[in-house]
């Protein structure tokens, strides 16, 4: 449906905006403002068609509602997608037009970086609207959220390894990382430092070669990474990697990664549990970036305090794993119910 996804409350609104001069075609989905303004990044992607872009905006913004709620942030969930123009385009003009679309929502939606967008793009947006974050500021906390996202995923892997695999440290733990982008690379650094053994794949061979040289990582093809034997699988590329095709071939015990919307369908959470795989939901473990940009937006950021707040994601992983022992639900279903219960105005 244009209004939302099955079995979920409908989205509050979706703005569809276009600008002929710059080639902008954007959809800004505001899923929920129950906890506060809808906060979530902006993705620039070469979508197959407009419906695919619309669907992505709906899924991503709903995920942001859940993520912001579980992270205890006073923000709702929203997300913007921009359909990447074909051929050459004027990036500054595109993001200026996008900024005007964001501004027209008068603060109901706050944007930041996501896949395909950069801090430089957000600086351009900031020239035309105040409803933006994720920008390095002179003498103040802020900027690229991806190291914080990676840290949140790292501490979640530590928590999961302890609770699920009975490991007190990550020495020799085999971790397969799908995607060595902004988050995946930082995650690889943290894991390598902690003594983990890395198996990596990326469509960009320069990134995997660098990981091989710098971390002694084993490189496998993008078609193999989801089926390699490992202790932990960390999907850090794009969404829907856990689906009816990939799940039967998985050879891992724990899944914990940064990519948004890893489950293609809610039923895939059940399929993972049936296979004895513990899936730590993406929106629980990848909240480090939004915690960072939310602090920055509220002008209350300070590196140490933000890192401490991101580290507390591990406590929520512990809580989730404790909850499923009593509820008997899968981690995905439990996290959904937990987040839904928090989609109300914070006290
Ligand atoms: P990115 O674009 O920097 O990195 C993605 C990487 O995945 C790239 O290196 C790309 O080459 C690689 N890739 C693409 N398709 C692949 C495939 N089929 N197999 C292997 N590698 C593939 O993006 P990012 O900022 O690192 O984000 C990664 C994921 O984490 C995205 O799903 C994003 O939505 C999510 N996420 C990011 C943040 C953040 O702070 N950046 C926060 C929360 C969630």
mmCIF file of C-alpha atoms and ligand atoms in Angstrom:
data_model
loop_
_atom_site.group_PDB
_atom_site.id
_atom_site.type_symbol
_atom_site.label_atom_id
_atom_site.label_comp_id
_atom_site.label_asym_id
_atom_site.label_seq_id
_atom_site.Cartn_x
_atom_site.Cartn_y
_atom_site.Cartn_z
ATOM 1 C CA UNK A 1 0.000 0.000 0.000
ATOM 2 C CA UNK A 2 1.063 3.595 -0.497
ATOM 3 C CA UNK A 3 0.206 4.216 3.136
ATOM 4 C CA UNK A 4 2.424 1.676 4.833
ATOM 5 C CA UNK A 5 3.561 -1.890 5.221
ATOM 6 C CA UNK A 6 1.374 -4.892 6.081
ATOM 7 C CA UNK A 7 0.679 -5.525 9.793
ATOM 8 C CA UNK A 8 1.989 -2.108 10.818
ATOM 9 C CA UNK A 9 0.420 1.224 11.660
ATOM 10 C CA UNK A 10 0.234 3.320 8.482
ATOM 11 C CA UNK A 11 2.804 6.035 7.874
ATOM 12 C CA UNK A 12 1.776 9.495 9.030
ATOM 13 C CA UNK A 13 2.770 11.048 5.720
ATOM 14 C CA UNK A 14 4.943 10.661 2.658
ATOM 15 C CA UNK A 15 6.094 13.705 0.737
ATOM 16 C CA UNK A 16 6.792 13.104 -2.941
ATOM 17 C CA UNK A 17 8.720 16.047 -4.357
ATOM 18 C CA UNK A 18 10.383 16.713 -7.696
ATOM 19 C CA UNK A 19 12.404 19.525 -9.200
ATOM 20 C CA UNK A 20 12.858 19.651 -12.954
ATOM 21 C CA UNK A 21 15.938 21.903 -12.954
ATOM 22 C CA UNK A 22 18.107 19.688 -10.731
ATOM 23 C CA UNK A 23 16.492 16.338 -11.595
ATOM 24 C CA UNK A 24 15.474 15.775 -7.969
ATOM 25 C CA UNK A 25 12.931 13.045 -7.360
ATOM 26 C CA UNK A 26 12.575 12.398 -3.659
ATOM 27 C CA UNK A 27 10.249 10.655 -1.238
ATOM 28 C CA UNK A 28 10.346 11.631 2.399
ATOM 29 C CA UNK A 29 8.493 9.151 4.585
ATOM 30 C CA UNK A 30 7.414 10.176 8.060
ATOM 31 C CA UNK A 31 6.448 6.947 9.810
ATOM 32 C CA UNK A 32 5.790 8.186 13.330
ATOM 33 C CA UNK A 33 6.178 11.424 15.244
ATOM 34 C CA UNK A 34 4.759 9.947 18.465
ATOM 35 C CA UNK A 35 8.116 10.359 20.244
ATOM 36 C CA UNK A 36 9.112 13.586 18.499
ATOM 37 C CA UNK A 37 10.124 14.823 15.036
ATOM 38 C CA UNK A 38 10.878 12.034 12.569
ATOM 39 C CA UNK A 39 14.652 11.640 12.340
ATOM 40 C CA UNK A 40 16.493 9.511 9.775
ATOM 41 C CA UNK A 41 19.022 9.783 6.985
ATOM 42 C CA UNK A 42 18.734 10.441 3.284
ATOM 43 C CA UNK A 43 19.637 7.704 0.791
ATOM 44 C CA UNK A 44 20.725 8.420 -2.786
ATOM 45 C CA UNK A 45 20.251 5.306 -4.859
ATOM 46 C CA UNK A 46 19.690 4.239 -8.469
ATOM 47 C CA UNK A 47 16.272 2.669 -7.851
ATOM 48 C CA UNK A 48 14.826 0.407 -10.496
ATOM 49 C CA UNK A 49 11.611 2.439 -10.494
ATOM 50 C CA UNK A 50 9.643 4.916 -8.376
ATOM 51 C CA UNK A 51 7.672 2.203 -6.580
ATOM 52 C CA UNK A 52 10.899 0.560 -5.411
ATOM 53 C CA UNK A 53 12.021 3.928 -4.035
ATOM 54 C CA UNK A 54 8.678 4.445 -2.298
ATOM 55 C CA UNK A 55 8.826 0.970 -0.750
ATOM 56 C CA UNK A 56 12.374 1.566 0.473
ATOM 57 C CA UNK A 57 11.358 4.889 2.055
ATOM 58 C CA UNK A 58 8.461 3.173 3.854
ATOM 59 C CA UNK A 59 10.601 0.308 5.151
ATOM 60 C CA UNK A 60 13.536 2.467 6.173
ATOM 61 C CA UNK A 61 11.410 5.079 7.957
ATOM 62 C CA UNK A 62 9.525 2.435 9.908
ATOM 63 C CA UNK A 63 12.864 0.945 10.932
ATOM 64 C CA UNK A 64 13.906 4.396 12.156
ATOM 65 C CA UNK A 65 10.817 4.589 14.389
ATOM 66 C CA UNK A 66 11.811 1.294 15.986
ATOM 67 C CA UNK A 67 15.491 2.254 16.208
ATOM 68 C CA UNK A 68 14.890 5.651 17.790
ATOM 69 C CA UNK A 69 12.391 4.191 20.243
ATOM 70 C CA UNK A 70 14.693 1.389 21.427
ATOM 71 C CA UNK A 71 17.592 3.855 21.670
ATOM 72 C CA UNK A 72 15.426 5.987 23.978
ATOM 73 C CA UNK A 73 15.684 9.037 21.725
ATOM 74 C CA UNK A 74 13.011 11.751 21.769
ATOM 75 C CA UNK A 75 12.524 11.349 18.023
ATOM 76 C CA UNK A 76 10.156 9.555 15.710
ATOM 77 C CA UNK A 77 11.054 7.659 12.562
ATOM 78 C CA UNK A 78 11.529 9.071 9.096
ATOM 79 C CA UNK A 79 13.712 8.546 6.068
ATOM 80 C CA UNK A 80 14.262 10.200 2.712
ATOM 81 C CA UNK A 81 15.226 8.548 -0.537
ATOM 82 C CA UNK A 82 16.435 10.359 -3.623
ATOM 83 C CA UNK A 83 16.212 8.558 -6.950
ATOM 84 C CA UNK A 84 19.713 8.964 -8.391
ATOM 85 C CA UNK A 85 19.453 10.916 -11.654
ATOM 86 C CA UNK A 86 20.724 9.059 -14.724
ATOM 87 C CA UNK A 87 24.025 10.289 -16.163
ATOM 88 C CA UNK A 88 25.843 13.416 -14.978
ATOM 89 C CA UNK A 89 24.053 15.679 -12.546
ATOM 90 C CA UNK A 90 24.780 18.780 -10.482
ATOM 91 C CA UNK A 91 25.111 17.388 -6.943
ATOM 92 C CA UNK A 92 24.931 20.779 -5.234
ATOM 93 C CA UNK A 93 21.726 21.691 -7.090
ATOM 94 C CA UNK A 94 20.208 18.268 -6.313
ATOM 95 C CA UNK A 95 20.801 18.629 -2.573
ATOM 96 C CA UNK A 96 19.653 22.259 -2.606
ATOM 97 C CA UNK A 97 16.329 21.109 -4.061
ATOM 98 C CA UNK A 98 16.218 18.297 -1.509
ATOM 99 C CA UNK A 99 16.850 20.822 1.297
ATOM 100 C CA UNK A 100 13.840 22.845 0.127
ATOM 101 C CA UNK A 101 11.683 19.702 0.262
ATOM 102 C CA UNK A 102 12.926 18.935 3.806
ATOM 103 C CA UNK A 103 12.313 22.533 4.864
ATOM 104 C CA UNK A 104 8.746 22.423 3.550
ATOM 105 C CA UNK A 105 7.964 19.843 6.256
ATOM 106 C CA UNK A 106 8.754 22.504 8.870
ATOM 107 C CA UNK A 107 10.653 20.239 11.227
ATOM 108 C CA UNK A 108 8.407 17.168 11.043
ATOM 109 C CA UNK A 109 11.417 15.432 9.451
ATOM 110 C CA UNK A 110 15.141 15.885 10.210
ATOM 111 C CA UNK A 111 17.663 14.492 7.748
ATOM 112 C CA UNK A 112 21.302 13.267 7.845
ATOM 113 C CA UNK A 113 23.616 11.047 5.786
ATOM 114 C CA UNK A 114 22.819 7.521 4.664
ATOM 115 C CA UNK A 115 24.023 5.262 1.864
ATOM 116 C CA UNK A 116 25.093 7.386 -1.107
ATOM 117 C CA UNK A 117 25.129 10.727 0.721
ATOM 118 C CA UNK A 118 28.015 12.500 2.424
ATOM 119 C CA UNK A 119 28.773 15.092 5.074
ATOM 120 C CA UNK A 120 29.503 17.519 2.203
ATOM 121 C CA UNK A 121 25.968 16.932 0.846
ATOM 122 C CA UNK A 122 24.516 17.624 4.294
ATOM 123 C CA UNK A 123 26.531 20.816 4.557
ATOM 124 C CA UNK A 124 24.830 21.948 1.361
ATOM 125 C CA UNK A 125 21.452 21.008 2.837
ATOM 126 C CA UNK A 126 22.293 22.969 5.988
ATOM 127 C CA UNK A 127 22.644 26.155 3.936
ATOM 128 C CA UNK A 128 18.912 25.997 3.198
ATOM 129 C CA UNK A 129 17.321 24.300 6.177
ATOM 130 C CA UNK A 130 17.993 23.878 9.879
ATOM 131 C CA UNK A 131 16.451 20.389 9.890
ATOM 132 C CA UNK A 132 19.686 18.491 9.224
ATOM 133 C CA UNK A 133 22.452 16.826 11.220
ATOM 134 C CA UNK A 134 25.614 14.769 10.720
ATOM 135 C CA UNK A 135 27.859 17.727 9.905
ATOM 136 C CA UNK A 136 31.315 18.349 11.375
ATOM 137 C CA UNK A 137 31.118 21.662 13.272
ATOM 138 C CA UNK A 138 33.983 23.910 14.280
ATOM 139 C CA UNK A 139 34.766 23.335 17.972
ATOM 140 C CA UNK A 140 31.650 21.223 18.520
ATOM 141 C CA UNK A 141 30.712 17.559 18.483
ATOM 142 C CA UNK A 142 29.367 16.117 15.255
ATOM 143 C CA UNK A 143 30.023 14.715 11.819
ATOM 144 C CA UNK A 144 30.181 11.315 10.161
ATOM 145 C CA UNK A 145 28.067 8.897 12.235
ATOM 146 C CA UNK A 146 29.500 5.683 10.750
ATOM 147 C CA UNK A 147 32.280 5.067 13.330
ATOM 148 C CA UNK A 148 29.636 5.327 16.080
ATOM 149 C CA UNK A 149 27.374 2.909 14.201
ATOM 150 C CA UNK A 150 30.294 0.495 13.878
ATOM 151 C CA UNK A 151 31.047 0.789 17.597
ATOM 152 C CA UNK A 152 27.449 -0.057 18.488
ATOM 153 C CA UNK A 153 27.583 -3.130 16.250
ATOM 154 C CA UNK A 154 30.940 -4.118 17.772
ATOM 155 C CA UNK A 155 29.708 -3.974 21.384
ATOM 156 C CA UNK A 156 26.599 -5.898 20.294
ATOM 157 C CA UNK A 157 28.798 -8.632 18.796
ATOM 158 C CA UNK A 158 30.667 -8.769 22.108
ATOM 159 C CA UNK A 159 27.385 -9.080 24.023
ATOM 160 C CA UNK A 160 26.004 -11.690 21.610
ATOM 161 C CA UNK A 161 29.234 -13.683 21.616
ATOM 162 C CA UNK A 162 29.089 -13.827 25.391
ATOM 163 C CA UNK A 163 25.398 -14.725 25.748
ATOM 164 C CA UNK A 164 24.991 -16.952 22.677
ATOM 165 C CA UNK A 165 28.442 -18.417 22.093
ATOM 166 C CA UNK A 166 29.715 -18.342 25.687
ATOM 167 C CA UNK A 167 32.766 -16.307 24.702
ATOM 168 C CA UNK A 168 34.345 -13.852 27.120
ATOM 169 C CA UNK A 169 36.460 -12.271 24.380
ATOM 170 C CA UNK A 170 36.622 -12.153 20.585
ATOM 171 C CA UNK A 171 40.088 -13.702 20.242
ATOM 172 C CA UNK A 172 40.044 -16.036 17.222
ATOM 173 C CA UNK A 173 36.293 -15.557 16.679
ATOM 174 C CA UNK A 174 35.460 -15.963 12.972
ATOM 175 C CA UNK A 175 33.462 -12.963 11.781
ATOM 176 C CA UNK A 176 32.235 -12.629 8.183
ATOM 177 C CA UNK A 177 31.598 -9.045 7.077
ATOM 178 C CA UNK A 178 29.451 -8.344 4.013
ATOM 179 C CA UNK A 179 30.371 -4.836 2.827
ATOM 180 C CA UNK A 180 33.440 -2.806 3.812
ATOM 181 C CA UNK A 181 31.931 0.650 3.417
ATOM 182 C CA UNK A 182 31.836 3.466 5.944
ATOM 183 C CA UNK A 183 30.502 1.226 8.739
ATOM 184 C CA UNK A 184 31.895 -2.153 7.664
ATOM 185 C CA UNK A 185 35.438 -0.829 7.517
ATOM 186 C CA UNK A 186 35.352 0.673 11.015
ATOM 187 C CA UNK A 187 33.771 -2.533 12.308
ATOM 188 C CA UNK A 188 36.589 -4.541 10.737
ATOM 189 C CA UNK A 189 39.116 -2.308 12.526
ATOM 190 C CA UNK A 190 37.450 -2.808 15.925
ATOM 191 C CA UNK A 191 37.145 -6.567 15.417
ATOM 192 C CA UNK A 192 40.730 -6.946 14.232
ATOM 193 C CA UNK A 193 41.968 -5.043 17.264
ATOM 194 C CA UNK A 194 39.964 -7.409 19.485
ATOM 195 C CA UNK A 195 41.659 -10.436 17.902
ATOM 196 C CA UNK A 196 38.828 -11.647 15.653
ATOM 197 C CA UNK A 197 39.563 -13.514 12.425
ATOM 198 C CA UNK A 198 37.926 -11.709 9.509
ATOM 199 C CA UNK A 199 36.343 -13.024 6.332
ATOM 200 C CA UNK A 200 35.254 -10.196 4.037
ATOM 201 C CA UNK A 201 33.491 -9.463 0.760
ATOM 202 C CA UNK A 202 32.755 -6.271 -1.120
ATOM 203 C CA UNK A 203 31.886 -5.471 -4.711
ATOM 204 C CA UNK A 204 34.870 -3.103 -4.631
ATOM 205 C CA UNK A 205 38.061 -5.215 -4.855
ATOM 206 C CA UNK A 206 40.208 -2.301 -3.615
ATOM 207 C CA UNK A 207 38.436 -2.462 -0.224
ATOM 208 C CA UNK A 208 38.877 -6.201 0.220
ATOM 209 C CA UNK A 209 42.539 -6.005 -0.855
ATOM 210 C CA UNK A 210 43.101 -3.315 1.785
ATOM 211 C CA UNK A 211 41.411 -5.479 4.442
ATOM 212 C CA UNK A 212 43.586 -8.417 3.448
ATOM 213 C CA UNK A 213 46.735 -6.300 3.752
ATOM 214 C CA UNK A 214 45.752 -4.433 6.917
ATOM 215 C CA UNK A 215 43.850 -7.068 8.921
ATOM 216 C CA UNK A 216 44.994 -10.345 7.359
ATOM 217 C CA UNK A 217 41.362 -10.859 6.327
ATOM 218 C CA UNK A 218 40.321 -13.769 4.131
ATOM 219 C CA UNK A 219 38.620 -12.442 1.002
ATOM 220 C CA UNK A 220 35.670 -14.291 -0.546
ATOM 221 C CA UNK A 221 33.313 -13.399 -3.382
ATOM 222 C CA UNK A 222 30.091 -11.447 -2.809
ATOM 223 C CA UNK A 223 28.097 -14.574 -3.720
ATOM 224 C CA UNK A 224 29.948 -16.623 -1.085
ATOM 225 C CA UNK A 225 30.051 -14.369 1.959
ATOM 226 C CA UNK A 226 26.589 -15.293 3.241
ATOM 227 C CA UNK A 227 27.370 -19.005 3.119
ATOM 228 C CA UNK A 228 30.864 -19.107 4.636
ATOM 229 C CA UNK A 229 31.264 -21.054 7.883
ATOM 230 C CA UNK A 230 31.714 -18.474 10.667
ATOM 231 C CA UNK A 231 30.763 -17.710 14.269
ATOM 232 C CA UNK A 232 29.244 -14.321 13.491
ATOM 233 C CA UNK A 233 27.882 -12.884 10.259
ATOM 234 C CA UNK A 234 27.825 -9.091 10.016
ATOM 235 C CA UNK A 235 25.743 -7.827 7.067
ATOM 236 C CA UNK A 236 26.996 -4.282 6.430
ATOM 237 C CA UNK A 237 25.940 -3.720 2.804
ATOM 238 C CA UNK A 238 22.325 -3.213 1.781
ATOM 239 C CA UNK A 239 19.007 -4.572 3.048
ATOM 240 C CA UNK A 240 17.094 -7.822 2.489
ATOM 241 C CA UNK A 241 20.252 -9.956 2.490
ATOM 242 C CA UNK A 242 18.530 -12.460 4.808
ATOM 243 C CA UNK A 243 15.878 -14.033 2.635
ATOM 244 C CA UNK A 244 14.397 -17.350 1.505
ATOM 245 C CA UNK A 245 17.381 -17.951 -0.795
ATOM 246 C CA UNK A 246 20.243 -16.986 1.518
ATOM 247 C CA UNK A 247 18.948 -18.330 4.859
ATOM 248 C CA UNK A 248 19.108 -22.087 4.084
ATOM 249 C CA UNK A 249 22.782 -21.708 3.103
ATOM 250 C CA UNK A 250 23.890 -19.759 6.193
ATOM 251 C CA UNK A 251 26.602 -21.402 8.295
ATOM 252 C CA UNK A 252 26.725 -19.069 11.268
ATOM 253 C CA UNK A 253 25.419 -19.037 14.833
ATOM 254 C CA UNK A 254 24.947 -15.326 15.322
ATOM 255 C CA UNK A 255 23.990 -12.465 12.997
ATOM 256 C CA UNK A 256 24.831 -8.921 14.003
ATOM 257 C CA UNK A 257 25.478 -6.216 11.425
ATOM 258 C CA UNK A 258 24.841 -2.618 10.461
ATOM 259 C CA UNK A 259 22.713 -2.934 7.324
ATOM 260 C CA UNK A 260 19.161 -1.673 7.685
ATOM 261 C CA UNK A 261 16.254 -4.033 6.965
ATOM 262 C CA UNK A 262 18.319 -7.211 6.803
ATOM 263 C CA UNK A 263 15.235 -9.447 6.908
ATOM 264 C CA UNK A 264 13.481 -9.457 3.525
ATOM 265 C CA UNK A 265 10.222 -10.460 5.268
ATOM 266 C CA UNK A 266 9.186 -10.771 8.933
ATOM 267 C CA UNK A 267 8.872 -14.568 8.409
ATOM 268 C CA UNK A 268 12.619 -14.686 7.731
ATOM 269 C CA UNK A 269 13.153 -14.011 11.447
ATOM 270 C CA UNK A 270 11.306 -17.272 12.189
ATOM 271 C CA UNK A 271 13.316 -19.144 9.556
ATOM 272 C CA UNK A 272 16.568 -18.036 11.200
ATOM 273 C CA UNK A 273 15.407 -19.139 14.638
ATOM 274 C CA UNK A 274 14.358 -22.539 13.230
ATOM 275 C CA UNK A 275 17.893 -22.948 11.910
ATOM 276 C CA UNK A 276 19.291 -22.263 15.381
ATOM 277 C CA UNK A 277 20.714 -18.880 14.369
ATOM 278 C CA UNK A 278 20.404 -15.948 16.756
ATOM 279 C CA UNK A 279 19.616 -12.769 14.836
ATOM 280 C CA UNK A 280 20.277 -9.496 16.644
ATOM 281 C CA UNK A 281 17.847 -7.065 14.974
ATOM 282 C CA UNK A 282 19.498 -4.409 12.833
ATOM 283 C CA UNK A 283 17.617 -1.459 14.303
ATOM 284 C CA UNK A 284 18.694 -2.445 17.805
ATOM 285 C CA UNK A 285 22.408 -2.831 17.110
ATOM 286 C CA UNK A 286 22.980 -0.122 14.475
ATOM 287 C CA UNK A 287 21.638 2.817 16.507
ATOM 288 C CA UNK A 288 25.093 4.302 17.223
ATOM 289 C CA UNK A 289 24.919 6.668 14.263
ATOM 290 C CA UNK A 290 21.485 8.051 15.064
ATOM 291 C CA UNK A 291 22.461 8.450 18.727
ATOM 292 C CA UNK A 292 25.400 10.540 17.503
ATOM 293 C CA UNK A 293 23.500 12.732 15.030
ATOM 294 C CA UNK A 294 20.613 13.170 17.481
ATOM 295 C CA UNK A 295 23.019 14.432 20.163
ATOM 296 C CA UNK A 296 24.642 16.689 17.600
ATOM 297 C CA UNK A 297 21.252 18.045 16.521
ATOM 298 C CA UNK A 298 20.320 18.809 20.108
ATOM 299 C CA UNK A 299 23.710 20.468 20.540
ATOM 300 C CA UNK A 300 24.495 18.352 23.562
ATOM 301 C CA UNK A 301 27.167 16.096 22.134
ATOM 302 C CA UNK A 302 30.540 15.316 23.632
ATOM 303 C CA UNK A 303 32.656 12.444 22.284
ATOM 304 C CA UNK A 304 33.096 10.489 25.530
ATOM 305 C CA UNK A 305 29.470 10.776 26.615
ATOM 306 C CA UNK A 306 28.161 9.807 23.181
ATOM 307 C CA UNK A 307 30.464 6.774 23.004
ATOM 308 C CA UNK A 308 29.260 5.732 26.465
ATOM 309 C CA UNK A 309 25.657 6.063 25.299
ATOM 310 C CA UNK A 310 26.415 4.004 22.184
ATOM 311 C CA UNK A 311 28.107 1.352 24.343
ATOM 312 C CA UNK A 312 24.840 0.936 26.242
ATOM 313 C CA UNK A 313 23.376 -0.729 23.131
ATOM 314 C CA UNK A 314 25.099 -3.867 24.508
ATOM 315 C CA UNK A 315 22.871 -3.697 27.611
ATOM 316 C CA UNK A 316 19.802 -3.698 25.378
ATOM 317 C CA UNK A 317 21.145 -6.732 23.518
ATOM 318 C CA UNK A 318 21.500 -8.466 26.913
ATOM 319 C CA UNK A 319 17.951 -7.445 27.773
ATOM 320 C CA UNK A 320 16.569 -8.708 24.460
ATOM 321 C CA UNK A 321 18.300 -12.064 24.874
ATOM 322 C CA UNK A 322 16.961 -12.307 28.437
ATOM 323 C CA UNK A 323 13.433 -11.380 27.286
ATOM 324 C CA UNK A 324 13.301 -14.112 24.621
ATOM 325 C CA UNK A 325 14.111 -16.732 27.243
ATOM 326 C CA UNK A 326 10.857 -15.936 29.014
ATOM 327 C CA UNK A 327 8.660 -14.922 26.078
ATOM 328 C CA UNK A 328 9.689 -17.737 23.736
ATOM 329 C CA UNK A 329 9.553 -15.256 20.844
ATOM 330 C CA UNK A 330 12.258 -14.921 18.227
ATOM 331 C CA UNK A 331 14.655 -11.983 18.776
ATOM 332 C CA UNK A 332 13.117 -10.226 15.747
ATOM 333 C CA UNK A 333 9.544 -10.593 17.035
ATOM 334 C CA UNK A 334 10.568 -9.628 20.563
ATOM 335 C CA UNK A 335 12.403 -6.499 19.392
ATOM 336 C CA UNK A 336 9.399 -5.518 17.237
ATOM 337 C CA UNK A 337 7.024 -5.847 20.198
ATOM 338 C CA UNK A 338 9.434 -4.015 22.503
ATOM 339 C CA UNK A 339 9.902 -1.141 20.054
ATOM 340 C CA UNK A 340 6.148 -0.906 19.293
ATOM 341 C CA UNK A 341 5.457 -0.532 23.004
ATOM 342 C CA UNK A 342 7.780 2.483 23.039
ATOM 343 C CA UNK A 343 6.143 4.336 20.126
ATOM 344 C CA UNK A 344 4.602 6.830 22.504
ATOM 345 C CA UNK A 345 5.627 10.258 23.724
ATOM 346 C CA UNK A 346 8.591 9.827 26.137
ATOM 347 C CA UNK A 347 7.855 10.805 29.753
HETATM 348 P P1 LIG B 1 28.453 2.404 2.358
HETATM 349 O O1 LIG B 1 27.759 2.705 1.091
HETATM 350 O O2 LIG B 1 29.593 3.250 2.795
HETATM 351 O O3 LIG B 1 28.967 0.886 2.363
HETATM 352 C C1 LIG B 1 28.314 -0.180 1.768
HETATM 353 C C2 LIG B 1 29.387 -1.124 1.265
HETATM 354 O O4 LIG B 1 28.782 -2.330 0.825
HETATM 355 C C3 LIG B 1 30.183 -0.576 0.073
HETATM 356 O O5 LIG B 1 31.564 -0.754 0.294
HETATM 357 C C4 LIG B 1 29.687 -1.418 -1.101
HETATM 358 O O6 LIG B 1 30.674 -1.571 -2.102
HETATM 359 C C5 LIG B 1 29.364 -2.709 -0.410
HETATM 360 N N1 LIG B 1 28.412 -3.580 -1.102
HETATM 361 C C6 LIG B 1 27.311 -3.250 -1.809
HETATM 362 N N2 LIG B 1 26.691 -4.342 -2.261
HETATM 363 C C7 LIG B 1 27.401 -5.396 -1.806
HETATM 364 C C8 LIG B 1 27.262 -6.802 -1.907
HETATM 365 N N3 LIG B 1 26.256 -7.355 -2.581
HETATM 366 N N4 LIG B 1 28.171 -7.589 -1.292
HETATM 367 C C9 LIG B 1 29.192 -7.062 -0.594
HETATM 368 N N5 LIG B 1 29.386 -5.722 -0.470
HETATM 369 C C10 LIG B 1 28.495 -4.911 -1.058
HETATM 370 O O7 LIG B 1 27.302 2.380 3.483
HETATM 371 P P2 LIG B 1 27.476 2.432 5.058
HETATM 372 O O8 LIG B 1 27.268 3.826 5.522
HETATM 373 O O9 LIG B 1 28.691 1.673 5.461
HETATM 374 O O10 LIG B 1 26.183 1.613 5.509
HETATM 375 C C11 LIG B 1 26.123 0.203 5.388
HETATM 376 C C12 LIG B 1 24.755 -0.277 5.845
HETATM 377 O O11 LIG B 1 24.537 0.112 7.201
HETATM 378 C C13 LIG B 1 23.571 0.322 5.055
HETATM 379 O O12 LIG B 1 22.546 -0.623 4.974
HETATM 380 C C14 LIG B 1 23.118 1.480 5.930
HETATM 381 O O13 LIG B 1 21.767 1.805 5.738
HETATM 382 C C15 LIG B 1 23.355 0.900 7.300
HETATM 383 N N6 LIG B 1 23.543 1.907 8.338
HETATM 384 C C16 LIG B 1 24.531 2.831 8.229
HETATM 385 C C17 LIG B 1 24.701 3.783 9.238
HETATM 386 C C18 LIG B 1 25.815 4.782 9.174
HETATM 387 O O14 LIG B 1 26.111 5.401 10.210
HETATM 388 N N7 LIG B 1 26.472 4.968 8.043
HETATM 389 C C19 LIG B 1 23.843 3.783 10.345
HETATM 390 C C20 LIG B 1 22.850 2.810 10.438
HETATM 391 C C21 LIG B 1 22.701 1.871 9.420
#
